[in-house]
Coordinates of N, CA and C in Angstrom, one line a residue:
X13 N -98.6 -189.3 -22.5 CA -98.1 -188.9 -21.2 C -98.7 -189.8 -20.1
X14 N -99.9 -190.1 -20.1 CA -100.5 -191.0 -19.1 C -99.9 -192.4 -19.1
X15 N -99.6 -192.9 -20.3 CA -99.0 -194.2 -20.4 C -97.6 -194.2 -19.7
X16 N -96.8 -193.1 -20.0 CA -95.5 -193.0 -19.4 C -95.6 -192.9 -17.9
X17 N -96.5 -192.1 -17.4 CA -96.6 -191.9 -16.0 C -97.1 -193.2 -15.3
X18 N -98.0 -193.9 -15.9 CA -98.5 -195.1 -15.4 C -97.4 -196.2 -15.3
X19 N -96.7 -196.3 -16.4 CA -95.6 -197.2 -16.4 C -94.5 -196.9 -15.3
X20 N -94.3 -195.6 -15.1 CA -93.4 -195.2 -14.0 C -93.8 -195.7 -12.7
X21 N -95.1 -195.5 -12.4 CA -95.7 -196.0 -11.1 C -95.7 -197.5 -11.0
X22 N -96.0 -198.2 -12.0 CA -96.0 -199.7 -12.0 C -94.6 -200.2 -11.7
X23 N -93.6 -199.6 -12.5 CA -92.2 -200.0 -12.3 C -91.7 -199.8 -10.9
X24 N -92.2 -198.7 -10.2 CA -91.8 -198.4 -8.9 C -92.5 -199.2 -7.8
X25 N -93.6 -199.9 -8.1 CA -94.3 -200.6 -7.1 C -94.2 -202.1 -7.2
X26 N -94.0 -202.7 -8.4 CA -94.1 -204.1 -8.6 C -92.8 -204.6 -9.2
X27 N -92.4 -205.9 -8.9 CA -91.2 -206.5 -9.4 C -91.2 -206.5 -10.9
X28 N -90.1 -206.3 -11.5 CA -89.9 -206.4 -13.0 C -90.4 -207.8 -13.5
X29 N -91.2 -207.8 -14.5 CA -91.7 -209.1 -15.0 C -92.9 -209.7 -14.4
X30 N -93.4 -209.1 -13.3 CA -94.6 -209.6 -12.6 C -95.8 -209.3 -13.5
X31 N -96.6 -210.4 -13.8 CA -97.8 -210.2 -14.5 C -98.9 -209.7 -13.6
X32 N -99.4 -208.5 -13.8 CA -100.3 -207.9 -13.0 C -101.8 -208.2 -13.4
X33 N -102.7 -208.1 -12.4 CA -104.1 -208.2 -12.7 C -104.6 -206.7 -12.8
X34 N -105.1 -206.3 -14.0 CA -105.4 -204.9 -14.2 C -106.9 -204.8 -14.5
X35 N -107.6 -203.9 -13.9 CA -109.0 -203.5 -14.2 C -109.0 -202.1 -14.7
X36 N -109.6 -202.0 -15.9 CA -109.7 -200.7 -16.6 C -111.2 -200.4 -16.7
X37 N -111.6 -199.5 -15.8 CA -113.0 -199.1 -15.7 C -113.3 -197.9 -16.6
X38 N -114.2 -198.0 -17.5 CA -114.5 -196.9 -18.5 C -113.4 -196.9 -19.5
X39 N -113.1 -198.1 -20.1 CA -111.9 -198.3 -20.9 C -112.0 -197.6 -22.3
X40 N -113.2 -197.1 -22.6 CA -113.4 -196.5 -24.0 C -113.1 -197.6 -25.1
X41 N -112.2 -197.2 -26.0 CA -111.9 -198.1 -27.1 C -110.8 -199.1 -26.8
X42 N -110.4 -199.1 -25.5 CA -109.4 -200.1 -25.1 C -108.0 -199.8 -25.3
X43 N -107.6 -198.5 -25.5 CA -106.2 -198.2 -25.8 C -105.2 -198.7 -24.7
X44 N -105.5 -198.3 -23.4 CA -104.7 -198.7 -22.3 C -104.8 -200.2 -22.0
X45 N -106.0 -200.7 -22.1 CA -106.2 -202.2 -21.9 C -105.3 -203.0 -22.8
X46 N -105.3 -202.7 -24.1 CA -104.6 -203.5 -25.0 C -103.1 -203.2 -24.9
X47 N -102.7 -202.0 -24.5 CA -101.3 -201.7 -24.3 C -100.7 -202.5 -23.2
X48 N -101.5 -202.6 -22.1 CA -101.0 -203.4 -20.9 C -101.0 -204.9 -21.2
X49 N -102.0 -205.3 -22.0 CA -102.1 -206.8 -22.3 C -100.9 -207.1 -23.2
X50 N -100.5 -206.3 -24.1 CA -99.3 -206.5 -24.9 C -98.0 -206.6 -24.0
X51 N -98.0 -205.9 -22.9 CA -96.9 -205.9 -22.0 C -96.9 -207.1 -21.1
X52 N -97.9 -208.0 -21.2 CA -97.9 -209.3 -20.5 C -98.9 -209.4 -19.4
X53 N -99.7 -208.3 -19.1 CA -100.6 -208.3 -18.0 C -101.9 -208.9 -18.3
X54 N -102.6 -209.4 -17.3 CA -104.0 -209.9 -17.4 C -104.9 -208.7 -17.2
X55 N -105.7 -208.4 -18.2 CA -106.5 -207.1 -18.2 C -108.0 -207.4 -18.3
X56 N -108.8 -206.8 -17.5 CA -110.2 -206.8 -17.6 C -110.7 -205.4 -17.9
X57 N -111.4 -205.2 -19.0 CA -111.9 -203.9 -19.4 C -113.4 -203.8 -19.2
X58 N -113.8 -202.7 -18.5 CA -115.3 -202.5 -18.3 C -115.7 -201.2 -19.0
X59 N -116.7 -201.3 -19.8 CA -117.2 -200.2 -20.6 C -118.7 -200.4 -20.8
X60 N -119.5 -199.3 -20.5 CA -120.9 -199.4 -20.7 C -121.4 -198.9 -22.1
X61 N -120.6 -198.2 -22.8 CA -121.0 -197.7 -24.1 C -120.8 -198.8 -25.1
X62 N -121.9 -199.2 -25.7 CA -121.9 -200.3 -26.7 C -121.0 -200.1 -27.9
X63 N -121.0 -198.8 -28.4 CA -120.2 -198.5 -29.5 C -118.7 -198.6 -29.2
X64 N -118.3 -198.1 -28.0 CA -116.9 -198.2 -27.6 C -116.4 -199.6 -27.4
X65 N -117.3 -200.4 -26.7 CA -116.9 -201.8 -26.5 C -116.8 -202.6 -27.8
X66 N -117.6 -202.2 -28.8 CA -117.6 -202.9 -30.1 C -116.2 -202.6 -30.8
X67 N -115.8 -201.3 -30.6 CA -114.5 -200.9 -31.2 C -113.4 -201.7 -30.5
X68 N -113.5 -201.8 -29.2 CA -112.5 -202.5 -28.4 C -112.4 -204.0 -28.8
X69 N -113.6 -204.6 -29.0 CA -113.6 -206.0 -29.4 C -113.0 -206.2 -30.8
X70 N -113.3 -205.2 -31.7 CA -112.7 -205.3 -33.0 C -111.2 -205.2 -33.0
X71 N -110.7 -204.3 -32.2 CA -109.2 -204.1 -32.0 C -108.6 -205.4 -31.4
X72 N -109.3 -205.9 -30.4 CA -108.8 -207.1 -29.7 C -108.7 -208.3 -30.7
X73 N -109.7 -208.4 -31.6 CA -109.8 -209.5 -32.5 C -108.6 -209.5 -33.5
X74 N -108.0 -208.4 -33.7 CA -106.8 -208.3 -34.6 C -105.5 -208.6 -33.9
X75 N -105.5 -208.9 -32.6 CA -104.3 -209.2 -31.9 C -104.0 -210.7 -31.9
X76 N -102.8 -211.1 -31.7 CA -102.4 -212.5 -31.6 C -103.2 -213.2 -30.5
X77 N -103.3 -214.5 -30.6 CA -104.1 -215.2 -29.6 C -103.5 -215.1 -28.2
X78 N -102.2 -215.0 -28.1 CA -101.6 -214.8 -26.8 C -102.0 -213.6 -26.1
X79 N -102.3 -212.5 -26.8 CA -102.7 -211.3 -26.2 C -104.2 -211.3 -26.0
X80 N -105.0 -211.9 -27.0 CA -106.4 -212.0 -26.8 C -106.8 -212.8 -25.5
X81 N -106.0 -213.8 -25.2 CA -106.3 -214.6 -24.1 C -106.1 -213.9 -22.8
X82 N -105.4 -212.8 -22.8 CA -105.1 -212.0 -21.6 C -106.1 -210.9 -21.3
X83 N -107.1 -210.8 -22.2 CA -108.1 -209.7 -22.1 C -109.5 -210.2 -21.9
X84 N -110.2 -209.7 -20.9 CA -111.6 -209.9 -20.8 C -112.3 -208.6 -20.8
X85 N -113.4 -208.5 -21.6 CA -114.2 -207.3 -21.8 C -115.6 -207.5 -21.2
X86 N -116.0 -206.6 -20.4 CA -117.3 -206.6 -19.7 C -118.1 -205.4 -20.0
X87 N -119.2 -205.6 -20.5 CA -120.1 -204.4 -20.8 C -121.0 -204.1 -19.6
X88 N -120.6 -203.1 -18.9 CA -121.2 -202.8 -17.6 C -120.9 -201.4 -17.2
X89 N -121.6 -200.9 -16.2 CA -121.4 -199.6 -15.6 C -120.2 -199.8 -14.6
X90 N -119.3 -198.8 -14.5 CA -118.2 -198.9 -13.6 C -118.6 -198.9 -12.1
X91 N -119.8 -198.5 -11.9 CA -120.3 -198.5 -10.5 C -120.8 -199.9 -10.0
X92 N -120.8 -200.9 -10.9 CA -121.2 -202.2 -10.6 C -120.0 -203.2 -10.4
X93 N -118.9 -202.7 -10.1 CA -117.7 -203.6 -10.0 C -117.9 -204.7 -9.0
X94 N -118.6 -204.3 -7.9 CA -118.9 -205.3 -6.8 C -119.7 -206.4 -7.2
X95 N -120.5 -206.3 -8.3 CA -121.4 -207.3 -8.8 C -120.5 -208.3 -9.6
X96 N -119.5 -207.9 -10.3 CA -118.7 -208.7 -11.2 C -117.5 -209.3 -10.6
X97 N -116.9 -208.6 -9.6 CA -115.6 -209.0 -9.1 C -115.5 -209.0 -7.6
X98 N -114.7 -209.9 -7.1 CA -114.5 -210.0 -5.6 C -113.5 -208.9 -5.1
X99 N -113.7 -208.4 -3.9 CA -112.8 -207.4 -3.4 C -111.3 -207.9 -3.4
X100 N -110.4 -207.0 -3.7 CA -109.0 -207.4 -3.7 C -108.5 -208.2 -4.9
X101 N -109.3 -208.2 -6.0 CA -109.0 -209.0 -7.1 C -108.0 -208.5 -8.1
X102 N -107.6 -207.2 -7.9 CA -106.7 -206.6 -8.9 C -105.5 -205.9 -8.3
X103 N -104.4 -205.9 -9.0 CA -103.2 -205.2 -8.6 C -103.2 -203.7 -9.0
X104 N -103.9 -203.4 -10.1 CA -103.9 -202.1 -10.7 C -105.4 -201.8 -11.2
X105 N -105.9 -200.7 -10.8 CA -107.2 -200.3 -11.3 C -107.1 -198.9 -11.9
X106 N -107.6 -198.9 -13.2 CA -107.5 -197.6 -14.0 C -109.0 -197.0 -14.1
X107 N -109.1 -195.7 -13.9 CA -110.3 -195.0 -14.2 C -110.0 -193.7 -14.8
X108 N -109.8 -193.7 -16.1 CA -109.3 -192.6 -16.9 C -110.4 -191.9 -17.7
X109 N -110.7 -190.6 -17.4 CA -111.6 -189.9 -18.2 C -113.1 -190.3 -17.9
X110 N -113.3 -190.7 -16.7 CA -114.7 -191.2 -16.3 C -115.3 -190.3 -15.3
X111 N -114.6 -189.8 -14.3 CA -115.2 -189.1 -13.2 C -116.0 -187.8 -13.6
X112 N -115.5 -187.2 -14.8 CA -116.2 -186.0 -15.2 C -117.7 -186.3 -15.6
X113 N -118.0 -187.5 -15.9 CA -119.4 -187.9 -16.3 C -120.2 -188.4 -15.1
X114 N -119.6 -188.4 -13.9 CA -120.3 -189.0 -12.7 C -120.6 -187.8 -11.8
X115 N -121.9 -187.6 -11.5 CA -122.3 -186.5 -10.7 C -121.8 -186.6 -9.2
X116 N -121.8 -187.9 -8.7 CA -121.4 -188.1 -7.3 C -120.3 -189.2 -7.4
X117 N -119.0 -188.9 -7.5 CA -118.0 -189.9 -7.8 C -117.5 -190.7 -6.6
X118 N -117.8 -190.2 -5.4 CA -117.3 -190.9 -4.2 C -117.7 -192.4 -4.1
X119 N -118.9 -192.8 -4.3 CA -119.3 -194.2 -4.3 C -118.5 -195.0 -5.3
X120 N -118.4 -194.4 -6.5 CA -117.6 -195.1 -7.6 C -116.2 -195.3 -7.1
X121 N -115.5 -194.3 -6.6 CA -114.1 -194.4 -6.1 C -114.0 -195.4 -5.0
X122 N -114.9 -195.4 -4.1 CA -114.9 -196.4 -3.0 C -114.9 -197.8 -3.5
X123 N -115.8 -198.0 -4.5 CA -115.9 -199.4 -5.1 C -114.6 -199.8 -5.8
X124 N -114.0 -198.8 -6.5 CA -112.8 -199.1 -7.2 C -111.7 -199.5 -6.2
X125 N -111.6 -198.8 -5.1 CA -110.6 -199.0 -4.0 C -110.8 -200.4 -3.5
X126 N -112.0 -200.9 -3.3 CA -112.3 -202.2 -2.8 C -111.8 -203.3 -3.7
X127 N -111.7 -203.0 -5.0 CA -111.2 -204.0 -6.0 C -109.7 -204.2 -5.9
X128 N -109.0 -203.3 -5.2 CA -107.5 -203.4 -5.1 C -107.0 -204.4 -4.0
X129 N -106.0 -205.2 -4.4 CA -105.3 -205.9 -3.4 C -104.4 -205.0 -2.5
X130 N -104.0 -205.4 -1.3 CA -103.1 -204.5 -0.5 C -101.9 -204.2 -1.3
X131 N -101.6 -202.9 -1.3 CA -100.4 -202.4 -2.1 C -100.7 -202.1 -3.5
X132 N -102.0 -202.3 -3.9 CA -102.4 -202.1 -5.3 C -102.5 -200.6 -5.7
X133 N -102.4 -200.4 -7.0 CA -102.4 -199.0 -7.5 C -103.7 -198.6 -8.1
X134 N -104.2 -197.4 -7.7 CA -105.4 -196.8 -8.3 C -105.0 -195.6 -9.2
X135 N -105.3 -195.6 -10.5 CA -104.8 -194.6 -11.4 C -106.1 -193.8 -11.9
X136 N -106.2 -192.5 -11.6 CA -107.3 -191.7 -12.0 C -106.8 -190.6 -12.9
X137 N -107.6 -190.4 -14.0 CA -107.3 -189.2 -14.9 C -108.6 -188.4 -14.9
X138 N -108.5 -187.1 -14.4 CA -109.6 -186.2 -14.2 C -109.4 -184.9 -14.8
X139 N -110.4 -184.1 -15.1 CA -110.3 -182.7 -15.5 C -110.0 -181.9 -14.3
X140 N -109.0 -181.0 -14.4 CA -108.5 -180.1 -13.3 C -109.4 -178.9 -13.1
X141 N -110.2 -179.0 -12.1 CA -111.2 -177.9 -11.8 C -110.5 -176.6 -11.4
X142 N -109.2 -176.7 -10.9 CA -108.5 -175.5 -10.5 C -107.9 -174.8 -11.7
X143 N -108.0 -175.3 -12.9 CA -107.4 -174.7 -14.1 C -108.4 -174.5 -15.2
X144 N -109.7 -174.5 -14.9 CA -110.7 -174.4 -15.9 C -110.7 -173.1 -16.7
X145 N -110.1 -172.0 -16.1 CA -110.1 -170.7 -16.8 C -108.9 -170.7 -17.8
X146 N -108.0 -171.7 -17.8 CA -106.9 -171.6 -18.7 C -107.3 -171.6 -20.1
X147 N -108.1 -172.6 -20.5 CA -108.4 -172.8 -22.0 C -109.1 -171.6 -22.5
X148 N -110.2 -171.1 -21.9 CA -110.9 -169.9 -22.5 C -110.0 -168.7 -22.4
X149 N -109.1 -168.6 -21.3 CA -108.2 -167.4 -21.2 C -107.2 -167.4 -22.3
X150 N -106.6 -168.5 -22.6 CA -105.6 -168.6 -23.7 C -106.3 -168.3 -25.1
X151 N -107.6 -168.6 -25.2 CA -108.3 -168.4 -26.4 C -108.9 -167.0 -26.5
X152 N -108.7 -166.2 -25.5 CA -109.2 -164.8 -25.5 C -110.7 -164.7 -25.2
X153 N -111.3 -165.7 -24.7 CA -112.7 -165.6 -24.4 C -112.9 -165.2 -22.9
X154 N -112.9 -163.9 -22.7 CA -112.8 -163.4 -21.4 C -114.0 -163.6 -20.5
X155 N -115.2 -163.6 -21.1 CA -116.4 -163.8 -20.3 C -116.4 -165.3 -19.8
X156 N -116.0 -166.3 -20.6 CA -116.0 -167.6 -20.1 C -114.8 -167.8 -19.1
X157 N -113.7 -167.0 -19.3 CA -112.6 -167.1 -18.4 C -113.1 -166.7 -17.0
X158 N -113.7 -165.6 -16.9 CA -114.2 -165.1 -15.6 C -115.2 -166.1 -15.0
X159 N -116.1 -166.6 -15.8 CA -117.1 -167.6 -15.3 C -116.4 -168.9 -14.8
X160 N -115.3 -169.2 -15.3 CA -114.7 -170.5 -15.0 C -114.0 -170.5 -13.6
X161 N -113.7 -169.4 -13.1 CA -113.1 -169.3 -11.8 C -113.9 -169.9 -10.6
X162 N -115.2 -169.8 -10.7 CA -116.1 -170.1 -9.6 C -117.0 -171.3 -9.9
X163 N -116.5 -172.2 -10.7 CA -117.3 -173.4 -11.0 C -116.5 -174.6 -11.2
X164 N -117.1 -175.8 -11.1 CA -116.4 -177.0 -11.5 C -117.1 -177.6 -12.7
X165 N -118.0 -176.9 -13.3 CA -118.7 -177.4 -14.5 C -118.1 -176.8 -15.8
X166 N -118.1 -177.6 -16.8 CA -117.6 -177.1 -18.1 C -118.2 -177.9 -19.2
X167 N -118.0 -177.4 -20.4 CA -118.4 -178.1 -21.6 C -117.2 -178.7 -22.3
X168 N -117.2 -180.0 -22.5 CA -116.0 -180.6 -23.1 C -116.0 -180.5 -24.6
X169 N -115.0 -181.1 -25.2 CA -114.9 -181.0 -26.7 C -115.9 -181.7 -27.5
X170 N -116.7 -182.6 -26.8 CA -117.8 -183.3 -27.4 C -119.1 -182.5 -27.3
X171 N -119.0 -181.4 -26.6 CA -120.2 -180.5 -26.5 C -121.0 -181.0 -25.3
X172 N -120.5 -181.8 -24.4 CA -121.3 -182.3 -23.3 C -121.0 -181.5 -22.0
X173 N -122.0 -181.2 -21.3 CA -121.9 -180.5 -20.0 C -121.4 -181.5 -18.9
X174 N -120.2 -181.4 -18.4 CA -119.6 -182.3 -17.5 C -119.0 -181.5 -16.3
X175 N -118.3 -182.3 -15.5 CA -117.7 -181.6 -14.3 C -116.2 -181.9 -14.1
X176 N -115.6 -181.1 -13.3 CA -114.1 -181.3 -13.1 C -113.9 -181.5 -11.6
X177 N -112.7 -182.0 -11.3 CA -112.3 -182.3 -9.9 C -111.2 -181.5 -9.4
X178 N -111.1 -181.2 -8.1 CA -110.0 -180.4 -7.5 C -109.1 -181.4 -6.8
X179 N -107.8 -181.1 -6.9 CA -106.8 -181.9 -6.4 C -106.9 -182.1 -4.9
X180 N -107.2 -181.0 -4.1 CA -107.3 -181.1 -2.7 C -108.5 -182.0 -2.3
X181 N -109.6 -181.9 -3.0 CA -110.8 -182.7 -2.7 C -110.5 -184.2 -3.0
X182 N -109.9 -184.5 -4.1 CA -109.6 -185.9 -4.4 C -108.6 -186.5 -3.5
X183 N -107.6 -185.7 -3.1 CA -106.7 -186.2 -2.1 C -107.4 -186.6 -0.8
X184 N -108.3 -185.8 -0.4 CA -109.1 -186.2 0.8 C -109.9 -187.5 0.6
X185 N -110.5 -187.6 -0.6 CA -111.3 -188.7 -0.9 C -110.5 -190.0 -1.0
X186 N -109.3 -189.9 -1.6 CA -108.5 -191.1 -1.7 C -108.0 -191.6 -0.3
X187 N -107.7 -190.6 0.6 CA -107.4 -191.0 2.0 C -108.5 -191.7 2.7
X188 N -109.7 -191.2 2.4 CA -110.9 -191.7 3.1 C -111.3 -193.1 2.6
X189 N -110.9 -193.5 1.4 CA -111.3 -194.8 0.9 C -110.1 -195.8 1.0
X190 N -109.1 -195.4 1.7 CA -108.0 -196.3 2.0 C -107.0 -196.5 0.9
X191 N -107.0 -195.6 -0.1 CA -106.0 -195.6 -1.1 C -105.4 -194.2 -1.3
X192 N -104.6 -193.8 -0.2 CA -104.1 -192.4 -0.2 C -103.2 -192.1 -1.4
X193 N -103.2 -190.8 -1.7 CA -102.5 -190.3 -2.9 C -101.0 -190.6 -2.7
X194 N -100.4 -191.2 -3.7 CA -99.0 -191.5 -3.7 C -98.2 -190.6 -4.6
X195 N -98.7 -190.3 -5.7 CA -98.1 -189.4 -6.7 C -99.1 -188.8 -7.6
X196 N -98.8 -187.6 -8.1 CA -99.7 -187.0 -9.1 C -99.0 -186.2 -10.1
X197 N -99.6 -186.1 -11.3 CA -99.0 -185.4 -12.5 C -100.0 -184.5 -13.1
X198 N -99.5 -183.5 -13.9 CA -100.3 -182.8 -14.8 C -100.2 -183.3 -16.2
X199 N -101.3 -183.3 -16.9 CA -101.3 -183.8 -18.3 C -101.9 -182.7 -19.2
X200 N -101.3 -182.4 -20.3 CA -101.7 -181.3 -21.2 C -101.5 -180.0 -20.6
X201 N -100.3 -179.7 -20.2 CA -99.9 -178.4 -19.7 C -99.9 -177.3 -20.8
X202 N -99.2 -177.6 -21.9 CA -99.0 -176.7 -22.9 C -99.8 -176.9 -24.2
X203 N -100.5 -178.1 -24.2 CA -101.1 -178.5 -25.5 C -102.6 -178.6 -25.4
X204 N -103.2 -178.1 -24.4 CA -104.7 -178.3 -24.3 C -105.5 -177.5 -25.4
X205 N -104.9 -176.5 -25.9 CA -105.7 -175.7 -26.9 C -105.4 -176.2 -28.3
X206 N -104.5 -177.2 -28.5 CA -104.2 -177.7 -29.8 C -105.4 -178.4 -30.4
X207 N -105.9 -178.2 -31.6 CA -107.1 -178.9 -32.1 C -106.8 -180.4 -32.2
X208 N -107.9 -181.1 -32.1 CA -107.8 -182.6 -32.1 C -107.3 -183.1 -33.4
X209 N -107.5 -182.4 -34.5 CA -107.1 -182.8 -35.8 C -105.8 -182.2 -36.3
X210 N -105.1 -181.6 -35.3 CA -103.8 -181.0 -35.7 C -102.8 -182.0 -36.1
X211 N -101.9 -181.7 -37.1 CA -100.9 -182.6 -37.5 C -99.9 -182.8 -36.5
X212 N -99.3 -184.0 -36.4 CA -98.2 -184.3 -35.5 C -97.0 -183.5 -35.9
X213 N -96.4 -182.7 -35.0 CA -95.2 -181.9 -35.4 C -94.0 -182.8 -35.6
X214 N -93.1 -182.3 -36.3 CA -91.8 -183.0 -36.6 C -91.0 -183.2 -35.3
X215 N -91.1 -182.2 -34.4 CA -90.4 -182.3 -33.1 C -91.2 -182.9 -32.0
X216 N -92.1 -183.9 -32.3 CA -93.0 -184.4 -31.3 C -92.3 -184.9 -30.1
X217 N -91.2 -185.5 -30.2 CA -90.5 -186.1 -29.1 C -90.0 -185.0 -28.1
X218 N -89.6 -183.8 -28.7 CA -89.2 -182.7 -27.9 C -90.5 -182.1 -27.2
X219 N -91.6 -182.1 -27.9 CA -92.8 -181.6 -27.3 C -93.2 -182.5 -26.1
X220 N -93.1 -183.9 -26.3 CA -93.5 -184.8 -25.2 C -92.5 -184.6 -24.0
X221 N -91.3 -184.4 -24.3 CA -90.3 -184.2 -23.2 C -90.7 -183.0 -22.4
X222 N -91.1 -181.9 -23.1 CA -91.5 -180.7 -22.4 C -92.7 -180.9 -21.6
X223 N -93.7 -181.6 -22.1 CA -94.9 -181.9 -21.4 C -94.7 -182.8 -20.2
X224 N -93.8 -183.8 -20.4 CA -93.4 -184.7 -19.3 C -92.8 -184.0 -18.2
X225 N -91.9 -183.1 -18.5 CA -91.2 -182.3 -17.5 C -92.1 -181.4 -16.7
X226 N -93.0 -180.7 -17.5 CA -94.0 -179.8 -16.8 C -95.0 -180.6 -16.0
X227 N -95.3 -181.8 -16.4 CA -96.3 -182.6 -15.7 C -95.9 -183.1 -14.4
X228 N -94.6 -183.0 -14.1 CA -94.2 -183.4 -12.7 C -93.5 -182.2 -12.0
X229 N -93.7 -181.0 -12.5 CA -93.0 -179.9 -11.9 C -94.0 -178.8 -11.5
X230 N -93.9 -178.3 -10.3 CA -94.7 -177.1 -9.9 C -93.9 -175.8 -10.4
X231 N -94.7 -174.8 -10.7 CA -96.1 -174.6 -10.7 C -96.9 -175.1 -11.9
X232 N -96.1 -175.6 -12.9 CA -96.7 -175.9 -14.2 C -97.8 -177.0 -14.1
X233 N -97.6 -178.1 -13.3 CA -98.6 -179.2 -13.3 C -99.9 -178.7 -12.7
X234 N -99.9 -177.7 -11.9 CA -101.1 -177.2 -11.2 C -102.1 -176.5 -12.2
X235 N -101.6 -176.1 -13.4 CA -102.5 -175.5 -14.3 C -102.7 -176.4 -15.5
X236 N -102.4 -177.7 -15.4 CA -102.6 -178.6 -16.5 C -104.1 -178.8 -16.7
X237 N -104.5 -179.2 -17.9 CA -105.9 -179.4 -18.2 C -106.4 -180.6 -17.5
X238 N -105.6 -181.7 -17.3 CA -105.9 -182.9 -16.7 C -105.0 -183.2 -15.5
X239 N -105.5 -183.9 -14.5 CA -104.7 -184.4 -13.4 C -104.6 -185.9 -13.5
X240 N -103.5 -186.5 -13.3 CA -103.3 -188.0 -13.2 C -102.9 -188.3 -11.8
X241 N -103.8 -188.8 -11.0 CA -103.6 -189.1 -9.6 C -103.4 -190.6 -9.4
X242 N -102.4 -191.0 -8.6 CA -102.1 -192.4 -8.3 C -102.2 -192.6 -6.8
X243 N -103.2 -193.4 -6.4 CA -103.3 -193.8 -5.0 C -102.9 -195.2 -4.8
X244 N -102.5 -195.6 -3.5 CA -102.0 -196.9 -3.2 C -102.8 -197.5 -2.1
X245 N -103.4 -198.7 -2.3 CA -104.2 -199.3 -1.3 C -103.4 -199.7 0.0
X246 N -103.8 -199.3 1.1 CA -103.0 -199.6 2.3 C -103.2 -201.0 2.8

C-alpha cells in the first residue's frame, strides 16, 4: 500500500522519467530503497541498526551493477542528516516506521525537511494514535481498549514500548517546518489484526483493492493502524 501511495505522489509531482534523488531514513532492510533504485532513482539509505544494514547490503549485492551503482548506504542515526548531507540535496525523503521510536520527533522532522529541495516530497509512515483502541477492541481485549483512548503509547508486535502520532499534531508540525501536508492515506484499515505469518489469500488483489480504496476514503482511513503523510517543501 505504501509503495502504491508513494508512487502516486511521485507521479503527480515530478516529470515522467526524471531520476530523483531519494533519501530513505531508517530504511530497515532496504525494501523501499531497492525498489526505487530499480525504478531508476539515485537512492541514499540511512540506518543505524547494524543487523538491518547488513541485510540491506546483502540484498544490494545480489542486484545488477546498474542498480548497485545507484544506491549508497550510510550507517547512522537519522537525526544526523545534517552531518552527512547538504540542505536541499534530495527530491524525496522517506521516513517510514521511525517516528514511533523517537521520543521527541520534531527536531528529526525539521532536519528531514531541510534535506528537501524546493518542491520536494517528504513521506512519513507513522502509527495512528487516534485509532490505538481499534486493535485491542477487535480482539475483545476491553481493558486495553479503554486504556488506549487516552494515550499515545502502545506496545508493538516486537514487544517494544513505543509511541504513536496524531494526524492533527503532525499536520501542524509539517506546516511549521516548511513542508505542509499535501496528501495523506490510511494503511492497514482492515488487516491490522491479521497475524504476521498468515498465508497470502488467493484473492489478495481484491484485498489490496479494498485496502487501497479505504486508505483514501473517510471515515475509513481515520481508523487505519498507520498513517502515510506526504508533505511538500515550499
